Tab-separated table of C-alpha atoms and ligand atoms in Angstrom:
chain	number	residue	atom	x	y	z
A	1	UNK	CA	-37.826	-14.932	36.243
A	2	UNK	CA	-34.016	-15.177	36.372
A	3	UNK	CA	-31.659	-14.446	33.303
A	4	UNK	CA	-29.677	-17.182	33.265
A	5	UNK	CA	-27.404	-15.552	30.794
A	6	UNK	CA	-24.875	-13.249	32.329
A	7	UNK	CA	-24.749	-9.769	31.284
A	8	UNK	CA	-21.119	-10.024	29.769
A	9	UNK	CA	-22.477	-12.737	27.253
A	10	UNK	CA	-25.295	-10.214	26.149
A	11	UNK	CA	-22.980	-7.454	25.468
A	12	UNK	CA	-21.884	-8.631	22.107
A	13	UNK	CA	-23.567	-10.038	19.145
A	14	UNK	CA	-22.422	-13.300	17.246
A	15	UNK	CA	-19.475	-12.467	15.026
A	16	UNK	CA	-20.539	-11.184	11.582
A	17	UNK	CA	-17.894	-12.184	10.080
A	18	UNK	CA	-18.976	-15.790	10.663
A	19	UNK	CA	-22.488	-15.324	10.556
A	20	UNK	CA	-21.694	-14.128	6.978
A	21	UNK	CA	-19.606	-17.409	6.034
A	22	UNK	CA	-23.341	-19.098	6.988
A	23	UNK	CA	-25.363	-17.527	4.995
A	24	UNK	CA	-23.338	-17.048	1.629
A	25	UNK	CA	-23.156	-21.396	2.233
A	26	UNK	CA	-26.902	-20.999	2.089
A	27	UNK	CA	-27.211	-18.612	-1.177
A	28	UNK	CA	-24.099	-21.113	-2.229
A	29	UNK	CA	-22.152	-17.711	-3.123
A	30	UNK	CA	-18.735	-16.725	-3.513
A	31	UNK	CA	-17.298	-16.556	0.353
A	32	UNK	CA	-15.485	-13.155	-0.025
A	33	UNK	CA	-16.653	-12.532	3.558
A	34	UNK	CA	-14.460	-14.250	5.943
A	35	UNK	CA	-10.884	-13.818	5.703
A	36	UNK	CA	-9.819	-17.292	4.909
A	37	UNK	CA	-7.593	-19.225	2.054
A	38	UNK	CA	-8.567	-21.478	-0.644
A	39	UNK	CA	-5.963	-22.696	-2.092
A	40	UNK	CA	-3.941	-25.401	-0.465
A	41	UNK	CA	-1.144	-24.938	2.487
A	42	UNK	CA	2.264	-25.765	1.970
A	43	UNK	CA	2.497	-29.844	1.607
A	44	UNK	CA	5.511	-29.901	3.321
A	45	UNK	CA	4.022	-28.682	6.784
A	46	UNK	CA	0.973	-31.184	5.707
A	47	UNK	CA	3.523	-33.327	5.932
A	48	UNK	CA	4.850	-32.498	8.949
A	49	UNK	CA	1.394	-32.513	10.673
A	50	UNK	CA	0.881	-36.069	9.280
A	51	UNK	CA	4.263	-37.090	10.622
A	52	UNK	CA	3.480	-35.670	13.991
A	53	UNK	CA	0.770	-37.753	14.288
A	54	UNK	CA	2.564	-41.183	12.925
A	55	UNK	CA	5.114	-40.322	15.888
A	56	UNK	CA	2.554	-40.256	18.371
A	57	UNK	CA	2.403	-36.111	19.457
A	58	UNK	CA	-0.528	-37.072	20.520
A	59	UNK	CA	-1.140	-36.235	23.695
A	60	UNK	CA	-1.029	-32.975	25.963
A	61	UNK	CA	1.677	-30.857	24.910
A	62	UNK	CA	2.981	-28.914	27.900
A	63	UNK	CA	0.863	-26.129	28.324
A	64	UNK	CA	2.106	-23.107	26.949
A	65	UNK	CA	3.666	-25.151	24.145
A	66	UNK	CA	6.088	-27.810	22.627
A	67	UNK	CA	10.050	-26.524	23.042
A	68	UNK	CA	10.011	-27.151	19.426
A	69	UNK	CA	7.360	-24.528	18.294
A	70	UNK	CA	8.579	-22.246	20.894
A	71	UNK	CA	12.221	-21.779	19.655
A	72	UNK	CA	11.218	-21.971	15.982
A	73	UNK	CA	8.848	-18.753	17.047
A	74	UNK	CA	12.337	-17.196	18.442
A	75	UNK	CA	14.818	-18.095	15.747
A	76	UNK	CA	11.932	-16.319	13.460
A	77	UNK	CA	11.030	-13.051	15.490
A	78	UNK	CA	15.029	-12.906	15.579
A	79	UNK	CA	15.809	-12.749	11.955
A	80	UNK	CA	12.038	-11.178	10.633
A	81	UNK	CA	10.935	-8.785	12.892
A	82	UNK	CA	15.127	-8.216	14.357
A	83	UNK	CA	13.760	-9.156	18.607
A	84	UNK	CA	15.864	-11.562	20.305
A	85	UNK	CA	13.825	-13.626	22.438
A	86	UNK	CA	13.946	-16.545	25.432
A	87	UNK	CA	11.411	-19.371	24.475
A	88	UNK	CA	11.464	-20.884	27.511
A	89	UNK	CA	10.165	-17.947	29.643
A	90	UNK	CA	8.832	-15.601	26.806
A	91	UNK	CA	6.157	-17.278	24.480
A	92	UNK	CA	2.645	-18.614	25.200
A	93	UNK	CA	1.778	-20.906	22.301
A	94	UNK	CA	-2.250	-20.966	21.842
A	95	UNK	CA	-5.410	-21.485	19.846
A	96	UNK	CA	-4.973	-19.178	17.273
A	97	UNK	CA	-4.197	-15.483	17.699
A	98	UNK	CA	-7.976	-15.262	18.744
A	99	UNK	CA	-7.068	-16.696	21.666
A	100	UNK	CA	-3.314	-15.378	22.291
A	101	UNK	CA	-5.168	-11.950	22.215
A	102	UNK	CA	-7.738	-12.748	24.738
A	103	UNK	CA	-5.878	-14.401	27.590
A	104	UNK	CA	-3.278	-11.858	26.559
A	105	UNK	CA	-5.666	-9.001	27.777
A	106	UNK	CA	-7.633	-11.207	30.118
A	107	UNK	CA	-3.691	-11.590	31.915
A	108	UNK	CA	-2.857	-7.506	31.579
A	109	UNK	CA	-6.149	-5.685	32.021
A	110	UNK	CA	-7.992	-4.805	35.243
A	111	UNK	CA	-12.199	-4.348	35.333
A	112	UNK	CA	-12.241	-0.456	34.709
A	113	UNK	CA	-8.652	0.084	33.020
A	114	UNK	CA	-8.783	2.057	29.257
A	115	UNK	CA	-7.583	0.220	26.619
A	116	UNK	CA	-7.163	2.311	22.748
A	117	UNK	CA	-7.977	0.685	19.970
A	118	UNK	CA	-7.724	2.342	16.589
A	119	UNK	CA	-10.965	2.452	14.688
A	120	UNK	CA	-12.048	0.552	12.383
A	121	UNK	CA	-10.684	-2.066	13.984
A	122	UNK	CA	-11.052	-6.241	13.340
A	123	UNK	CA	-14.233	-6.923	15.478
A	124	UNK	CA	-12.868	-9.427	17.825
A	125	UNK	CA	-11.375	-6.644	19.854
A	126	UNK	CA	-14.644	-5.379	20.657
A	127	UNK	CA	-15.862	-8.487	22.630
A	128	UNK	CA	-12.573	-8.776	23.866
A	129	UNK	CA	-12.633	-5.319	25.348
A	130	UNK	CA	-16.084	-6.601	27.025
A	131	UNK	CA	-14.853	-9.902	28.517
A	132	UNK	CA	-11.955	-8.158	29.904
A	133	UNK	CA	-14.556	-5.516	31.241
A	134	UNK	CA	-12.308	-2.969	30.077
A	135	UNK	CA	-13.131	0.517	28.573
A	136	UNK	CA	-12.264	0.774	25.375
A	137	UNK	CA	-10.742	4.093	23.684
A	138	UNK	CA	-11.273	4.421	19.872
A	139	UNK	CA	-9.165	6.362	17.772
A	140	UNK	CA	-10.292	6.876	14.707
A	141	UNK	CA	-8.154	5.886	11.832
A	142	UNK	CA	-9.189	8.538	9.208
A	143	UNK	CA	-9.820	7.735	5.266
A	144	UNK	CA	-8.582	7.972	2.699
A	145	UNK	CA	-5.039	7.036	4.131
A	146	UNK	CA	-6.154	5.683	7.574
A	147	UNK	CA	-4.035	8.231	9.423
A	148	UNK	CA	-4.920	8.915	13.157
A	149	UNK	CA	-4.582	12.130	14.738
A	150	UNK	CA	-2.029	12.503	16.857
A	151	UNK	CA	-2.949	15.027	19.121
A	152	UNK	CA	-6.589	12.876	19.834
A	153	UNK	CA	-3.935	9.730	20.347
A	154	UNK	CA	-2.012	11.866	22.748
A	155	UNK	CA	-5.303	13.104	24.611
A	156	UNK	CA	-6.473	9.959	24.901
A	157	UNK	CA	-3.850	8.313	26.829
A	158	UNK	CA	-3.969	8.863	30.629
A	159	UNK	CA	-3.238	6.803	34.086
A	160	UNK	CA	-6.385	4.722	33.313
A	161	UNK	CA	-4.889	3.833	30.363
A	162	UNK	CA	-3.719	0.291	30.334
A	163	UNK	CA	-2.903	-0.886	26.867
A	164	UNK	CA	-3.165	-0.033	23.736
A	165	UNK	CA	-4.451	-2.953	20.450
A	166	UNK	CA	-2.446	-2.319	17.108
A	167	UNK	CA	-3.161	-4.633	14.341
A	168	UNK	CA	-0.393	-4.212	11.592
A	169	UNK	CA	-0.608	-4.490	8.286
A	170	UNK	CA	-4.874	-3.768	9.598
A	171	UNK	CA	-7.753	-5.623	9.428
A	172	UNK	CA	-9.752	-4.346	7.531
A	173	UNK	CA	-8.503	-1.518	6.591
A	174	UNK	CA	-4.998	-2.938	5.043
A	175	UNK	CA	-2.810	-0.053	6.333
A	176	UNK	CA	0.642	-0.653	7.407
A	177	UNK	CA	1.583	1.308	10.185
A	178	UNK	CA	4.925	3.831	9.750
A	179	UNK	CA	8.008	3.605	11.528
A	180	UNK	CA	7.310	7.275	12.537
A	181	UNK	CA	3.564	6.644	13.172
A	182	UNK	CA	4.516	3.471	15.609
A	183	UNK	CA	7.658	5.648	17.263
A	184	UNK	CA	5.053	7.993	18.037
A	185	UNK	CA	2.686	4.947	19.188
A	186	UNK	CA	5.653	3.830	21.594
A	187	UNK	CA	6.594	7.472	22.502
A	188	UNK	CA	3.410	7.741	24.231
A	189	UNK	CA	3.361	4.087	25.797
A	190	UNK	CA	6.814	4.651	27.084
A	191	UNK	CA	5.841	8.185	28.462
A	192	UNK	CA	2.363	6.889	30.088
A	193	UNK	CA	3.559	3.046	31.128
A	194	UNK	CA	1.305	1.694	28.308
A	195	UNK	CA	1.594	-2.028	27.134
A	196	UNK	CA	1.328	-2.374	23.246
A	197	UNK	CA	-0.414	-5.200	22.604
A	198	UNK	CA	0.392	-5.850	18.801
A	199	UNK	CA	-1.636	-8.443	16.543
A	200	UNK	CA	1.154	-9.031	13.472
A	201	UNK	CA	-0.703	-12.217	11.375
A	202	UNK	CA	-0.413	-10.428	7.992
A	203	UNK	CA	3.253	-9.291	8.489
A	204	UNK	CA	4.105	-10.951	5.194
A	205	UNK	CA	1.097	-9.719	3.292
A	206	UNK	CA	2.263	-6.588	1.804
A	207	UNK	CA	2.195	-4.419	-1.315
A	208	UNK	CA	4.004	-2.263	-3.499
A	209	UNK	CA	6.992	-2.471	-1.530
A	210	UNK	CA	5.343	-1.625	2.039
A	211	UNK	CA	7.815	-2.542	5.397
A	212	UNK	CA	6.419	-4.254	7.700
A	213	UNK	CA	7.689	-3.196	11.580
A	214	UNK	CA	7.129	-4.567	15.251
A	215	UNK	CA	6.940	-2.009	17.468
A	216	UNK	CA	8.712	-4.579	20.146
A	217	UNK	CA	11.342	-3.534	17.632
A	218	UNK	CA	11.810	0.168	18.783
A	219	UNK	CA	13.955	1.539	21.372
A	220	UNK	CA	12.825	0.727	24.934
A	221	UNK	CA	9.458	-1.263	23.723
A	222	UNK	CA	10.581	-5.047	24.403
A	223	UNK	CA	10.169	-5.020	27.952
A	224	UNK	CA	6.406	-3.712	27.275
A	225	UNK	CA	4.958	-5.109	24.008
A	226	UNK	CA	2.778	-8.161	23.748
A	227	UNK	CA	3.501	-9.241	20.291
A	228	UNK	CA	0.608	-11.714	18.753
A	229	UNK	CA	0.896	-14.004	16.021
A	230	UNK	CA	0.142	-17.148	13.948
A	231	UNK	CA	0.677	-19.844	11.369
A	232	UNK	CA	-3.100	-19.187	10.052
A	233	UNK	CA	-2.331	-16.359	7.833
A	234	UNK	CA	0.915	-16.900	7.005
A	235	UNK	CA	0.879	-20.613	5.789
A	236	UNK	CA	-2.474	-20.816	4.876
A	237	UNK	CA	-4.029	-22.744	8.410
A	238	UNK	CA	-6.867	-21.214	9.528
A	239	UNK	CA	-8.418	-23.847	10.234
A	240	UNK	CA	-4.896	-25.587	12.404
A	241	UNK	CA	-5.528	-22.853	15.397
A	242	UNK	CA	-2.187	-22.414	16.292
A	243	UNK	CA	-0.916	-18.785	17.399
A	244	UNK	CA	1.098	-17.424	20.181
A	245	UNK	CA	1.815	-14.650	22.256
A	246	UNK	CA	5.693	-13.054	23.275
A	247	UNK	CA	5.966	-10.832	25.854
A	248	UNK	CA	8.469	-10.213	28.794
A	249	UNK	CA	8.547	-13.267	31.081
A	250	UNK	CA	6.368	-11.223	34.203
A	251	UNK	CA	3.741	-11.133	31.532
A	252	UNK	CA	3.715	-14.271	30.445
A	253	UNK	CA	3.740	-16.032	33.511
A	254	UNK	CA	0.362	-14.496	33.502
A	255	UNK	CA	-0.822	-15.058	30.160
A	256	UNK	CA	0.535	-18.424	30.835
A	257	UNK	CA	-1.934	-19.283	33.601
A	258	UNK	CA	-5.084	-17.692	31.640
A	259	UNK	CA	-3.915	-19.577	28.814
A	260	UNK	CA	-3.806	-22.540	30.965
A	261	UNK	CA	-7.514	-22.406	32.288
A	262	UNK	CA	-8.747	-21.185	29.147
A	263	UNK	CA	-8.021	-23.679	26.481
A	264	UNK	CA	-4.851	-26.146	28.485
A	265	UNK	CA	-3.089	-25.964	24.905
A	266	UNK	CA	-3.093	-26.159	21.063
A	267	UNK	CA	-2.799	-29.011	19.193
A	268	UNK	CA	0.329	-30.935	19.618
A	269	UNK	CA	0.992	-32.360	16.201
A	270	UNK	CA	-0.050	-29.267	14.543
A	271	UNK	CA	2.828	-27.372	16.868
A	272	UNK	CA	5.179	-29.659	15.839
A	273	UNK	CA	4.127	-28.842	12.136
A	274	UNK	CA	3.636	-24.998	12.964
A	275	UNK	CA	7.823	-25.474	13.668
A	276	UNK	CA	8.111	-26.881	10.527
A	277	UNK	CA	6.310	-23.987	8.793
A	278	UNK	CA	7.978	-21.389	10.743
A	279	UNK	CA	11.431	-22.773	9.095
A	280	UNK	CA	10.347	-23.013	5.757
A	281	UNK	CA	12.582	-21.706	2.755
A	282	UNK	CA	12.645	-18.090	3.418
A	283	UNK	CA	12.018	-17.378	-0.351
A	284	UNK	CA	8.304	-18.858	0.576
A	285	UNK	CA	7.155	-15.127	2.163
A	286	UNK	CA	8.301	-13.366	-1.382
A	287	UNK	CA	5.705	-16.055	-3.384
A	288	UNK	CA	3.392	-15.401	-0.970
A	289	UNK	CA	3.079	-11.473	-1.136
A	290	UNK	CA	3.549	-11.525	-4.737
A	291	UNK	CA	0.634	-13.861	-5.082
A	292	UNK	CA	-1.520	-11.362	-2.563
A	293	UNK	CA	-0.267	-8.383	-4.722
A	294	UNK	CA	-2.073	-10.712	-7.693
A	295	UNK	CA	-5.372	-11.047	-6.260
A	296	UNK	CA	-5.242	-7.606	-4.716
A	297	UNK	CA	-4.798	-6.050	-8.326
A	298	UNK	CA	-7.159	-8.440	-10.050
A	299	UNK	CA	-10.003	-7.237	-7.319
A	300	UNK	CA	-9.482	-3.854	-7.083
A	301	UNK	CA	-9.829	-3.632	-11.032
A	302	UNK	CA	-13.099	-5.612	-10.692
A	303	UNK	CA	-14.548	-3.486	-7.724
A	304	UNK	CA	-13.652	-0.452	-9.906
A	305	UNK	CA	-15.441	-1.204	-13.217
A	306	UNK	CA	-18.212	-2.845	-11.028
A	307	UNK	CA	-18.453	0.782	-9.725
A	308	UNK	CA	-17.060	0.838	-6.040
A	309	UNK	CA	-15.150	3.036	-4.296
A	310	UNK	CA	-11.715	1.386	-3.463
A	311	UNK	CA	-9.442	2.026	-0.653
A	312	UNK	CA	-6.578	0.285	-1.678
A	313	UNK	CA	-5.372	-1.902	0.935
A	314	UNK	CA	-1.296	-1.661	1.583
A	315	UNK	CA	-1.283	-5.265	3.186
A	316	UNK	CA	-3.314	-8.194	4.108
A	317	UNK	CA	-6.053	-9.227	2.265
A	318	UNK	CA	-8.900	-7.073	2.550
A	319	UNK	CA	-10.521	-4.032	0.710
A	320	UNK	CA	-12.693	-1.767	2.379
A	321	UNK	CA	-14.817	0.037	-0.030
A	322	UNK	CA	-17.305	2.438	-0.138
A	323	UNK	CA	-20.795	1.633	-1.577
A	324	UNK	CA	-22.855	4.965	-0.381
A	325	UNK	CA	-23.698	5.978	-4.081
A	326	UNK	CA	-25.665	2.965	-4.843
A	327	UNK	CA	-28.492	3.909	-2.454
A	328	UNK	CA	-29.235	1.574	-0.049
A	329	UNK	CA	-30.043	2.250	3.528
A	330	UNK	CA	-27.043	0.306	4.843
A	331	UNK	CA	-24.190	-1.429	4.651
A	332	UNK	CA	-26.212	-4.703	6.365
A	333	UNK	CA	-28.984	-4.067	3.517
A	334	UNK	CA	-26.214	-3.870	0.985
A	335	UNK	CA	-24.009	-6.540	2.059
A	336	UNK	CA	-27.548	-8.792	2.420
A	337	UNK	CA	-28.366	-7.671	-1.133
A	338	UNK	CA	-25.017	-8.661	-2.895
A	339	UNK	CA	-25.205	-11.921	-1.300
A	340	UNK	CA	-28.412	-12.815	-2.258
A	341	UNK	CA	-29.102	-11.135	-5.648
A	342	UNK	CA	-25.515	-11.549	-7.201
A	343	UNK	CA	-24.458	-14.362	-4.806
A	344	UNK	CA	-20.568	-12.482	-3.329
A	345	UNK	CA	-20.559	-12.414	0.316
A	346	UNK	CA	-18.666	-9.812	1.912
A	347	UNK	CA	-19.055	-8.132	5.733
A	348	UNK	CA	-20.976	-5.238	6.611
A	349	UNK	CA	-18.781	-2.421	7.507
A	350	UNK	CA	-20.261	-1.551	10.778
A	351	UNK	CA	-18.931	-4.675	11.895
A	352	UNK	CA	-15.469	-2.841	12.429
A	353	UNK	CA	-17.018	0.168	14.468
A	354	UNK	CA	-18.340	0.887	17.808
A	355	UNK	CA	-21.185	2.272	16.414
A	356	UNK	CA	-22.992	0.963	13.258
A	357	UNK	CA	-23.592	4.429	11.836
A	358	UNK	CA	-19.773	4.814	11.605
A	359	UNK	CA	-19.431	1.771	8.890
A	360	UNK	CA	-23.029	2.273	6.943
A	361	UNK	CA	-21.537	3.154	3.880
A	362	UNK	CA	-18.799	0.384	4.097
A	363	UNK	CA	-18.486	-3.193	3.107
A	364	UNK	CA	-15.388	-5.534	3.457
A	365	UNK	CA	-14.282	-7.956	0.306
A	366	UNK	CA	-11.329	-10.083	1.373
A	367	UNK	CA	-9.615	-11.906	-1.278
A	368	UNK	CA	-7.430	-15.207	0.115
A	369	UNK	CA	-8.804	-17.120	-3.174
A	370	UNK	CA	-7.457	-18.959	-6.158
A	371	UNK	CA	-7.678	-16.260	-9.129
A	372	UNK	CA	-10.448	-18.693	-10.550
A	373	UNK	CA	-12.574	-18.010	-7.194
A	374	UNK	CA	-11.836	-14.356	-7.699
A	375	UNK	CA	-12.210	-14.327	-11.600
A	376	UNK	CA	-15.723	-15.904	-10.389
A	377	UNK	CA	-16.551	-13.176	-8.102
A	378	UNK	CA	-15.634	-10.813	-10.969
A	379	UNK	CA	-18.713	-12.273	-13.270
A	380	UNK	CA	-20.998	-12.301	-10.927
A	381	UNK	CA	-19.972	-8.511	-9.725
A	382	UNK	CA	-20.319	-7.457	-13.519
A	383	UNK	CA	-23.953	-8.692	-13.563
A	384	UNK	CA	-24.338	-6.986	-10.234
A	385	UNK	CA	-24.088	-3.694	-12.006
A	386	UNK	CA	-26.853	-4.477	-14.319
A	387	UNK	CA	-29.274	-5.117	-11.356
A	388	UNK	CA	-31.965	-2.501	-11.225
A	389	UNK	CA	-31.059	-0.744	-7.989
A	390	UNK	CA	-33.456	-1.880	-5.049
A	391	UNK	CA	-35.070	1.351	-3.959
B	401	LIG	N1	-9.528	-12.764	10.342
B	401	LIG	C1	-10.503	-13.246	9.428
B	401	LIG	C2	-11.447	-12.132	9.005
B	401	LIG	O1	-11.325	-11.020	9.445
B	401	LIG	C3	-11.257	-14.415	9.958
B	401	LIG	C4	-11.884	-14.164	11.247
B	401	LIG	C5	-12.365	-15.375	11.944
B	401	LIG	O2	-13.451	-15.801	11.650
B	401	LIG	N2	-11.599	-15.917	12.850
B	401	LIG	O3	-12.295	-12.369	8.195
């Protein structure tokens, strides 16, 4: 009989991540699983949204999106991340960075073409890779620190070598990639023709004192970064699916027309709100990281006496930990256990490795939550370690 599903489709597996958000509804747990907030967004760009409606934005925006949105992203990437743009011929505005990163490499990379991606890495990219039917490279990013190795980067590029994914601060890691580490990133793109295709959303989520750079900020890397981004993290609008991609205008003529096929556009009142957010009072992105650097304190103390091993995240809003001594057979069995049992869902680990013996001792807590979501993950985690352990 025929398959009607295509090969492609059967590749990948439904997103953990999500599937995890299900089930912790079911056990009616605490959602530390999926990285998403909790706590209201900013009523002004509420406001803004509800405006944009009242004024009719109601229709089509033009495709790659609203004039508006488009300069607010450049006045932004100007004065935070120091790139002068042209919004006219240099931004794709699009459903999220979920899709800014797939028509992104659906526009760049050929059937067959190598594309790195530094492992662990958020598990999007993986599917991505497939529906692009590119090869993917991974690099391992090595614990405690998350370092990579630079001679196994340097191997790995070659002429096959089309692009290479860097998610910064990381998902789920939480490292923040150097200057020197993403000068030696751009060293080799420039040397090899590489495109850097750079996923930024928790560029404002960052502790004790961490710098945030785009490598589209270093010497000769414009012309050949994709730079991806959103309102989602941010501003708290995950659920608005507004993003974008900037990249030189030959490139985004073509992420343009995927972008075009794929989706037509994002939501035009929530653009026009997206350009309010992206103008807010600059003293918002100091509230915000020091009410991450909060929650990421209050968790890690919890995980600690509850008797996992931390890595301490230096942005966004994960922590990967390490749960090997408390003798389960994996980090599915694990993460299934602390969901049902002590009712805190968080991801597996292997979900952020090409193969799931690489994240078996791992599981993912992300902490976006009101400190009374948190402080109620933190009960429930200290009656975790009275549990009799399961084998
Ligand atoms: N980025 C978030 C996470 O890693 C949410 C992912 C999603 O479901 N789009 O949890």
């Amino acid at each position: 009989m025929k398959t009607f599903s295509s090969e492609r489709a059967s590749k990948f597996t439904e997103s953990v991540i999500r599937e995890m958000t299900r089930i912790c509804l079911k056990h009616q747990g605490v959602n530390l699983a999926q990285g998403f907030p909790d706590f209201p967004a900013p009523l002004e760009v509420k406001e803004a949204a509800i405006e944009a409606i009242r004024a009719d934005f109601n229709q089509y925006a033009i495709t790659w999106g609203t004039i508006n949105l488009r300069q607010a992203i450049a006045e932004k990437f100007a004065w935070h991340n120091g790139v002068t743009i042209d919004p006219e011929r240099e931004v794709t505005v699009c459903c999220g960075s979920t899709e800014a990163m797939i028509s992104s490499l659906m526009a760049i990379v050929n059937p067959g073409e190598e594309v790195v991606v530094f492992e662990p890495f958020y598990e999007n990219y993986g599917p991505d890779t497939i529906l692009c039917e590119a090869r993917p490279r991974f690099i391992t990013l090595h614990e405690p620190d998350w370092h990579f190795d630079e001679k196994e980067l340097s191997q790995t590029f070659n002429n096959k070598t089309k692009a290479i994914i860097i998610n910064t601060p990381n998902n789920p890691t939480g490292k923040v990639f150097s200057r020197e580490e993403l000068q030696f990133i751009a060293d080799l793109c420039l040397k090899w023709d590489v495109l850097a295709v750079t996923d930024e959303i928790y560029e404002h989520i960052l502790y004790d004192g961490a710098k945030h750079i785009s490598i589209a900020s270093l010497s000769g890397m414009r012309d050949q970064t994709v730079t991806i981004n959103s309102i989602s993290k941010t501003y708290s609008l995950t659920g608005w699916r507004v993003g974008w991609a900037i990249a030189p205008a030959h490139l985004t003529a073509s992420i343009r027309r995927v972008h075009d096929f794929l989706t037509v556009g994002a939501p035009h009142p929530l653009q026009e709100a997206a350009a309010a957010a992206l103008r807010i009072d600059r003293s918002y992105y100091q509230t915000l990281a020091r009410d991450y650097q909060e929650r990421r304190d209050f968790l890690d103390r919890v995980l600690e006496e509850a008797g996992f091993k931390v890595y301490l995240p230096n942005g966004a809003y994960y922590i990967m930990t390490d749960v090997r001594h408390f003798g389960f057979s994996d980090d599915v069995a694990f993460a299934r256990y602390l969901v049902e049992k002590a009712r805190v869902a968080t991801v597996p680990g292997s979900s952020f490795y090409s193969h799931p013996s690489l994240g078996a001792t791992k599981v993912r807590f992300c902490f976006p939550k009101k400190m009374e979501t948190l402080a109620g993950a933190a009960e429930k985690l200290r009656k975790f370690k009275a549990y009799p352990p399961l084998i």
